[in-house]
Amino acid sequence: MATVKLWSDAEAGADPRVAAVFADIRATRGSDFINNFWRGLANDPGLLERTWSTLKAVMGPGSLDPLTKELVYIAVSIANGCPYCIHSHTAAARAKGLTAEQHGEFLAVVGMANQTNALVNGLQVPVDPAFRVEDGP
């Protein structure tokens, strides 16, 4: 259960700042759907505006393709234990072409990274000079 009110479309429409962000989300995504994350952030219009603006810039066109960005988002969400973001960005990745086979392979990589990260942290293995950015070419 949410710890904040999830704004309805009627409530959002009554606040010009929230209405503007919701309209931009709909236009950017080409969908009428506004998910609960944005509806919860509407309680703080400034935070809603900042978060949407930054997310739109980061997840928008760039040198990484859209599916890769979604996979990175899912991996970080797994590491941070955020079920909402895992689900929402997995849905977004599927909409961008993620297949069941790719998803399985991706989860295997995330699982392997978690395992080896825990091992190297527990063992406190020093980083090889060849891997250090400051020591490399």
Coordinates of N, CA and C in Angstrom, one line a residue:
M1 N 0.8 -1.2 0.0 CA 0.0 0.0 0.0 C 0.9 1.2 0.0
A2 N 0.5 2.2 -0.8 CA 1.3 3.5 -0.9 C 1.3 4.2 0.4
T3 N 2.4 4.9 0.6 CA 2.5 5.8 1.8 C 2.1 7.2 1.5
V4 N 1.8 7.5 0.2 CA 1.3 8.8 -0.2 C 0.0 8.6 -1.1
K5 N -0.7 9.6 -1.2 CA -1.9 9.6 -2.1 C -1.5 9.4 -3.5
L6 N -2.2 8.6 -4.3 CA -1.9 8.4 -5.7 C -3.0 9.3 -6.4
W7 N -2.5 10.3 -7.1 CA -3.4 11.3 -7.7 C -4.2 10.7 -8.9
S8 N -5.5 11.1 -8.9 CA -6.4 10.7 -10.0 C -6.1 11.7 -11.1
D9 N -6.6 11.4 -12.3 CA -6.5 12.3 -13.4 C -7.2 13.6 -13.1
A10 N -8.4 13.6 -12.4 CA -9.1 14.8 -12.1 C -8.3 15.7 -11.1
E11 N -7.7 15.1 -10.1 CA -6.8 15.8 -9.2 C -5.6 16.4 -10.0
A12 N -5.0 15.6 -10.8 CA -3.8 16.1 -11.6 C -4.2 17.2 -12.5
G13 N -5.4 17.1 -13.1 CA -5.9 18.2 -14.0 C -6.1 19.5 -13.3
A14 N -6.3 19.5 -12.0 CA -6.6 20.7 -11.2 C -5.3 21.4 -10.8
D15 N -4.2 20.8 -11.0 CA -2.9 21.4 -10.6 C -2.1 21.6 -11.9
P16 N -1.9 22.9 -12.4 CA -1.3 23.1 -13.6 C 0.1 22.4 -13.8
R17 N 0.9 22.4 -12.7 CA 2.2 21.8 -12.9 C 2.1 20.3 -13.0
V18 N 1.3 19.7 -12.3 CA 1.1 18.2 -12.4 C 0.5 17.9 -13.7
A19 N -0.5 18.7 -14.1 CA -1.2 18.4 -15.4 C -0.2 18.5 -16.6
A20 N 0.7 19.5 -16.5 CA 1.7 19.7 -17.6 C 2.6 18.5 -17.7
V21 N 3.1 18.0 -16.5 CA 4.0 16.8 -16.5 C 3.2 15.6 -17.0
F22 N 2.0 15.3 -16.5 CA 1.2 14.2 -17.0 C 1.0 14.3 -18.5
A23 N 0.7 15.5 -19.0 CA 0.5 15.6 -20.5 C 1.8 15.3 -21.2
D24 N 3.0 15.7 -20.7 CA 4.2 15.4 -21.3 C 4.6 13.9 -21.3
I25 N 4.3 13.3 -20.2 CA 4.5 11.8 -20.1 C 3.7 11.1 -21.1
R26 N 2.4 11.5 -21.2 CA 1.5 10.9 -22.3 C 2.0 11.1 -23.7
A27 N 2.5 12.4 -23.9 CA 3.0 12.7 -25.3 C 4.3 12.0 -25.6
T28 N 5.2 12.0 -24.6 CA 6.5 11.3 -24.8 C 6.3 9.9 -25.0
R29 N 5.5 9.2 -24.3 CA 5.3 7.8 -24.3 C 4.3 7.3 -25.4
G30 N 3.5 8.3 -25.9 CA 2.5 7.9 -26.9 C 1.4 7.0 -26.2
S31 N 1.1 7.3 -25.0 CA 0.1 6.5 -24.3 C -0.7 7.3 -23.3
D32 N -1.9 6.9 -23.0 CA -2.7 7.6 -22.0 C -2.4 7.2 -20.6
F33 N -1.6 6.1 -20.4 CA -1.3 5.5 -19.1 C -0.3 6.4 -18.3
I34 N -0.7 6.7 -17.1 CA 0.2 7.3 -16.2 C 0.3 6.4 -15.0
N35 N 1.6 5.9 -14.8 CA 1.7 4.8 -13.8 C 1.7 5.4 -12.4
N36 N 1.6 4.5 -11.4 CA 1.5 4.9 -10.0 C 2.7 5.7 -9.5
F37 N 3.9 5.4 -10.0 CA 5.1 6.2 -9.6 C 4.8 7.7 -9.8
W38 N 4.4 8.1 -11.0 CA 4.2 9.5 -11.3 C 3.0 10.0 -10.5
R39 N 2.0 9.2 -10.3 CA 0.8 9.6 -9.5 C 1.2 9.9 -8.0
G40 N 2.1 9.1 -7.5 CA 2.6 9.3 -6.1 C 3.5 10.6 -6.1
L41 N 4.4 10.8 -7.1 CA 5.2 12.0 -7.1 C 4.4 13.3 -7.2
A42 N 3.2 13.2 -7.7 CA 2.4 14.4 -7.9 C 2.1 15.1 -6.6
N43 N 2.3 14.4 -5.5 CA 2.1 15.1 -4.2 C 3.1 16.2 -4.0
D44 N 4.2 16.1 -4.7 CA 5.3 17.2 -4.7 C 5.6 17.6 -6.1
P45 N 4.8 18.6 -6.6 CA 4.9 19.0 -8.0 C 6.4 19.3 -8.5
G46 N 7.2 19.9 -7.6 CA 8.5 20.2 -7.9 C 9.4 18.9 -8.1
L47 N 9.2 18.0 -7.2 CA 9.9 16.7 -7.3 C 9.4 16.0 -8.6
L48 N 8.1 16.0 -8.8 CA 7.6 15.4 -10.1 C 8.2 16.0 -11.3
E49 N 8.3 17.3 -11.4 CA 8.9 18.0 -12.6 C 10.4 17.6 -12.7
R50 N 11.1 17.7 -11.6 CA 12.6 17.4 -11.7 C 12.8 15.9 -12.1
T51 N 12.1 15.0 -11.5 CA 12.3 13.6 -11.7 C 11.9 13.3 -13.2
W52 N 10.8 13.8 -13.7 CA 10.4 13.5 -15.0 C 11.4 14.1 -16.0
S53 N 11.8 15.3 -15.8 CA 12.8 16.0 -16.7 C 14.1 15.2 -16.8
T54 N 14.6 14.8 -15.6 CA 15.8 14.1 -15.6 C 15.7 12.7 -16.2
L55 N 14.6 12.0 -15.9 CA 14.4 10.6 -16.4 C 14.3 10.7 -17.9
K56 N 13.5 11.7 -18.4 CA 13.3 11.8 -19.9 C 14.6 12.1 -20.6
A57 N 15.5 12.9 -20.0 CA 16.8 13.1 -20.6 C 17.7 11.9 -20.5
V58 N 17.8 11.2 -19.4 CA 18.7 10.1 -19.2 C 18.2 8.9 -20.1
M59 N 16.9 8.6 -20.1 CA 16.4 7.5 -20.8 C 16.1 7.8 -22.3
G60 N 16.2 9.0 -22.7 CA 16.0 9.4 -24.1 C 17.1 9.1 -25.0
P61 N 17.1 9.5 -26.2 CA 18.1 9.2 -27.2 C 19.5 9.5 -26.7
G62 N 20.4 8.6 -27.0 CA 21.8 8.8 -26.6 C 22.7 7.8 -27.3
S63 N 23.9 7.6 -26.8 CA 24.8 6.7 -27.4 C 24.4 5.2 -27.1
L64 N 23.7 5.0 -26.0 CA 23.2 3.7 -25.6 C 21.8 3.5 -26.2
D65 N 21.6 2.3 -26.7 CA 20.2 2.0 -27.3 C 19.2 1.9 -26.2
P66 N 17.9 2.1 -26.5 CA 16.9 2.1 -25.5 C 16.8 0.8 -24.7
L67 N 17.0 -0.3 -25.3 CA 16.9 -1.6 -24.6 C 18.0 -1.7 -23.6
T68 N 19.2 -1.3 -24.0 CA 20.3 -1.4 -23.1 C 20.1 -0.5 -21.9
K69 N 19.5 0.6 -22.1 CA 19.2 1.5 -20.9 C 18.2 0.8 -20.0
E70 N 17.2 0.2 -20.5 CA 16.2 -0.5 -19.7 C 16.9 -1.7 -18.9
L71 N 17.8 -2.4 -19.6 CA 18.5 -3.5 -18.9 C 19.3 -3.0 -17.8
V72 N 20.0 -1.9 -18.0 CA 20.8 -1.3 -16.9 C 19.9 -0.9 -15.7
Y73 N 18.8 -0.3 -16.1 CA 17.8 0.1 -15.1 C 17.3 -1.1 -14.3
I74 N 17.0 -2.2 -14.9 CA 16.6 -3.4 -14.3 C 17.7 -3.9 -13.3
A75 N 18.9 -4.0 -13.8 CA 20.0 -4.5 -13.0 C 20.2 -3.7 -11.7
V76 N 20.1 -2.3 -11.8 CA 20.3 -1.5 -10.7 C 19.1 -1.7 -9.7
S77 N 17.9 -1.8 -10.3 CA 16.7 -2.0 -9.5 C 16.8 -3.4 -8.8
I78 N 17.3 -4.4 -9.4 CA 17.5 -5.7 -8.7 C 18.5 -5.5 -7.5
A79 N 19.6 -4.8 -7.8 CA 20.6 -4.6 -6.8 C 20.1 -3.7 -5.6
N80 N 19.2 -2.8 -5.9 CA 18.6 -2.0 -4.9 C 17.3 -2.6 -4.3
G81 N 16.9 -3.7 -4.8 CA 15.7 -4.3 -4.3 C 14.4 -3.6 -4.5
C82 N 14.2 -3.0 -5.6 CA 13.0 -2.2 -5.9 C 12.0 -3.0 -6.9
P83 N 11.1 -3.7 -6.3 CA 10.2 -4.5 -7.1 C 9.4 -3.7 -8.2
Y84 N 9.0 -2.5 -7.7 CA 8.2 -1.7 -8.7 C 9.0 -1.4 -9.9
C85 N 10.3 -0.9 -9.7 CA 11.1 -0.6 -10.9 C 11.5 -1.8 -11.7
I86 N 11.7 -3.0 -11.0 CA 12.0 -4.2 -11.7 C 10.9 -4.5 -12.7
H87 N 9.7 -4.5 -12.2 CA 8.5 -4.8 -13.0 C 8.3 -3.7 -14.1
S88 N 8.3 -2.5 -13.7 CA 8.0 -1.4 -14.8 C 9.0 -1.4 -15.9
H89 N 10.3 -1.6 -15.5 CA 11.4 -1.5 -16.5 C 11.5 -2.8 -17.3
T90 N 11.1 -3.9 -16.7 CA 11.0 -5.2 -17.5 C 9.9 -5.1 -18.5
A91 N 8.8 -4.5 -18.1 CA 7.7 -4.3 -19.1 C 8.2 -3.3 -20.2
A92 N 8.9 -2.3 -19.9 CA 9.4 -1.4 -20.9 C 10.4 -2.1 -21.8
A93 N 11.3 -2.9 -21.2 CA 12.3 -3.6 -22.0 C 11.6 -4.6 -23.0
R94 N 10.6 -5.3 -22.5 CA 9.8 -6.2 -23.4 C 9.2 -5.4 -24.5
A95 N 8.7 -4.2 -24.2 CA 8.1 -3.3 -25.3 C 9.1 -2.9 -26.3
K96 N 10.4 -2.9 -25.8 CA 11.5 -2.5 -26.7 C 12.2 -3.7 -27.4
G97 N 11.6 -4.8 -27.2 CA 12.0 -6.0 -27.9 C 12.7 -7.1 -27.1
L98 N 12.8 -7.0 -25.8 CA 13.4 -8.0 -25.0 C 12.7 -9.3 -25.1
T99 N 13.4 -10.3 -25.5 CA 12.8 -11.7 -25.7 C 12.9 -12.4 -24.3
A100 N 12.2 -13.5 -24.2 CA 12.3 -14.4 -23.0 C 13.7 -14.9 -22.9
E101 N 14.3 -15.3 -24.0 CA 15.6 -15.9 -24.0 C 16.6 -14.8 -23.5
Q102 N 16.5 -13.6 -24.0 CA 17.4 -12.5 -23.6 C 17.2 -12.2 -22.1
H103 N 16.0 -12.2 -21.7 CA 15.7 -11.9 -20.3 C 16.3 -12.9 -19.4
G104 N 16.2 -14.2 -19.7 CA 16.8 -15.3 -18.9 C 18.4 -15.1 -18.9
E105 N 19.0 -14.8 -20.0 CA 20.4 -14.7 -20.1 C 20.8 -13.4 -19.3
F106 N 20.1 -12.4 -19.4 CA 20.3 -11.1 -18.6 C 20.3 -11.4 -17.1
L107 N 19.3 -12.1 -16.7 CA 19.2 -12.5 -15.3 C 20.3 -13.3 -14.8
A108 N 20.8 -14.2 -15.7 CA 21.9 -15.1 -15.3 C 23.2 -14.2 -15.1
V109 N 23.4 -13.2 -16.0 CA 24.5 -12.3 -15.9 C 24.4 -11.5 -14.6
V110 N 23.2 -11.0 -14.3 CA 23.0 -10.2 -13.0 C 23.3 -11.1 -11.8
G111 N 22.8 -12.3 -11.8 CA 23.0 -13.2 -10.7 C 24.5 -13.5 -10.6
M112 N 25.2 -13.8 -11.7 CA 26.6 -14.1 -11.7 C 27.4 -12.8 -11.1
A113 N 27.0 -11.7 -11.6 CA 27.7 -10.4 -11.1 C 27.5 -10.3 -9.6
N114 N 26.2 -10.5 -9.1 CA 26.0 -10.5 -7.7 C 26.9 -11.5 -6.9
Q115 N 27.0 -12.7 -7.4 CA 27.8 -13.7 -6.7 C 29.3 -13.3 -6.7
T116 N 29.8 -12.9 -7.9 CA 31.2 -12.6 -7.9 C 31.5 -11.3 -7.1
N117 N 30.6 -10.4 -7.2 CA 30.8 -9.1 -6.4 C 30.9 -9.5 -4.9
A118 N 30.0 -10.4 -4.4 CA 30.0 -10.7 -3.0 C 31.3 -11.5 -2.7
L119 N 31.8 -12.3 -3.6 CA 33.0 -13.1 -3.3 C 34.2 -12.1 -3.2
V120 N 34.3 -11.2 -4.2 CA 35.5 -10.4 -4.3 C 35.5 -9.4 -3.1
N121 N 34.3 -8.9 -2.7 CA 34.2 -8.1 -1.5 C 34.5 -8.8 -0.3
G122 N 34.0 -10.0 -0.1 CA 34.4 -10.8 1.1 C 35.8 -11.1 1.2
L123 N 36.5 -11.4 0.0 CA 37.9 -11.8 0.0 C 38.8 -10.5 0.0
Q124 N 38.2 -9.4 -0.3 CA 38.9 -8.1 -0.4 C 40.1 -8.3 -1.4
V125 N 39.8 -8.8 -2.5 CA 40.9 -9.0 -3.6 C 41.3 -7.6 -4.1
P126 N 42.6 -7.3 -4.1 CA 43.0 -6.0 -4.7 C 42.8 -6.0 -6.2
V127 N 42.5 -4.8 -6.7 CA 42.2 -4.6 -8.1 C 43.6 -4.7 -8.8
D128 N 43.6 -5.5 -9.9 CA 44.8 -5.6 -10.7 C 45.2 -4.3 -11.4
P129 N 46.4 -3.9 -11.4 CA 46.8 -2.6 -12.0 C 46.3 -2.5 -13.5
A130 N 46.3 -3.6 -14.2 CA 45.8 -3.6 -15.6 C 44.4 -3.2 -15.7
F131 N 43.6 -3.3 -14.6 CA 42.1 -3.0 -14.6 C 41.9 -1.5 -14.2
R132 N 42.9 -0.9 -13.6 CA 42.7 0.5 -13.1 C 42.7 1.5 -14.2
V133 N 41.7 2.2 -14.3 CA 41.5 3.2 -15.3 C 42.7 4.2 -15.3
E134 N 43.1 4.6 -14.1 CA 44.2 5.6 -14.0 C 45.6 5.0 -14.4
D135 N 45.7 3.6 -14.5 CA 46.9 3.0 -14.9 C 46.9 2.5 -16.3
G136 N 45.7 2.5 -16.9 CA 45.5 1.9 -18.2 C 45.9 2.9 -19.3
P137 N 45.7 2.5 -20.6 CA 46.0 3.3 -21.7 C 45.2 4.5 -21.9

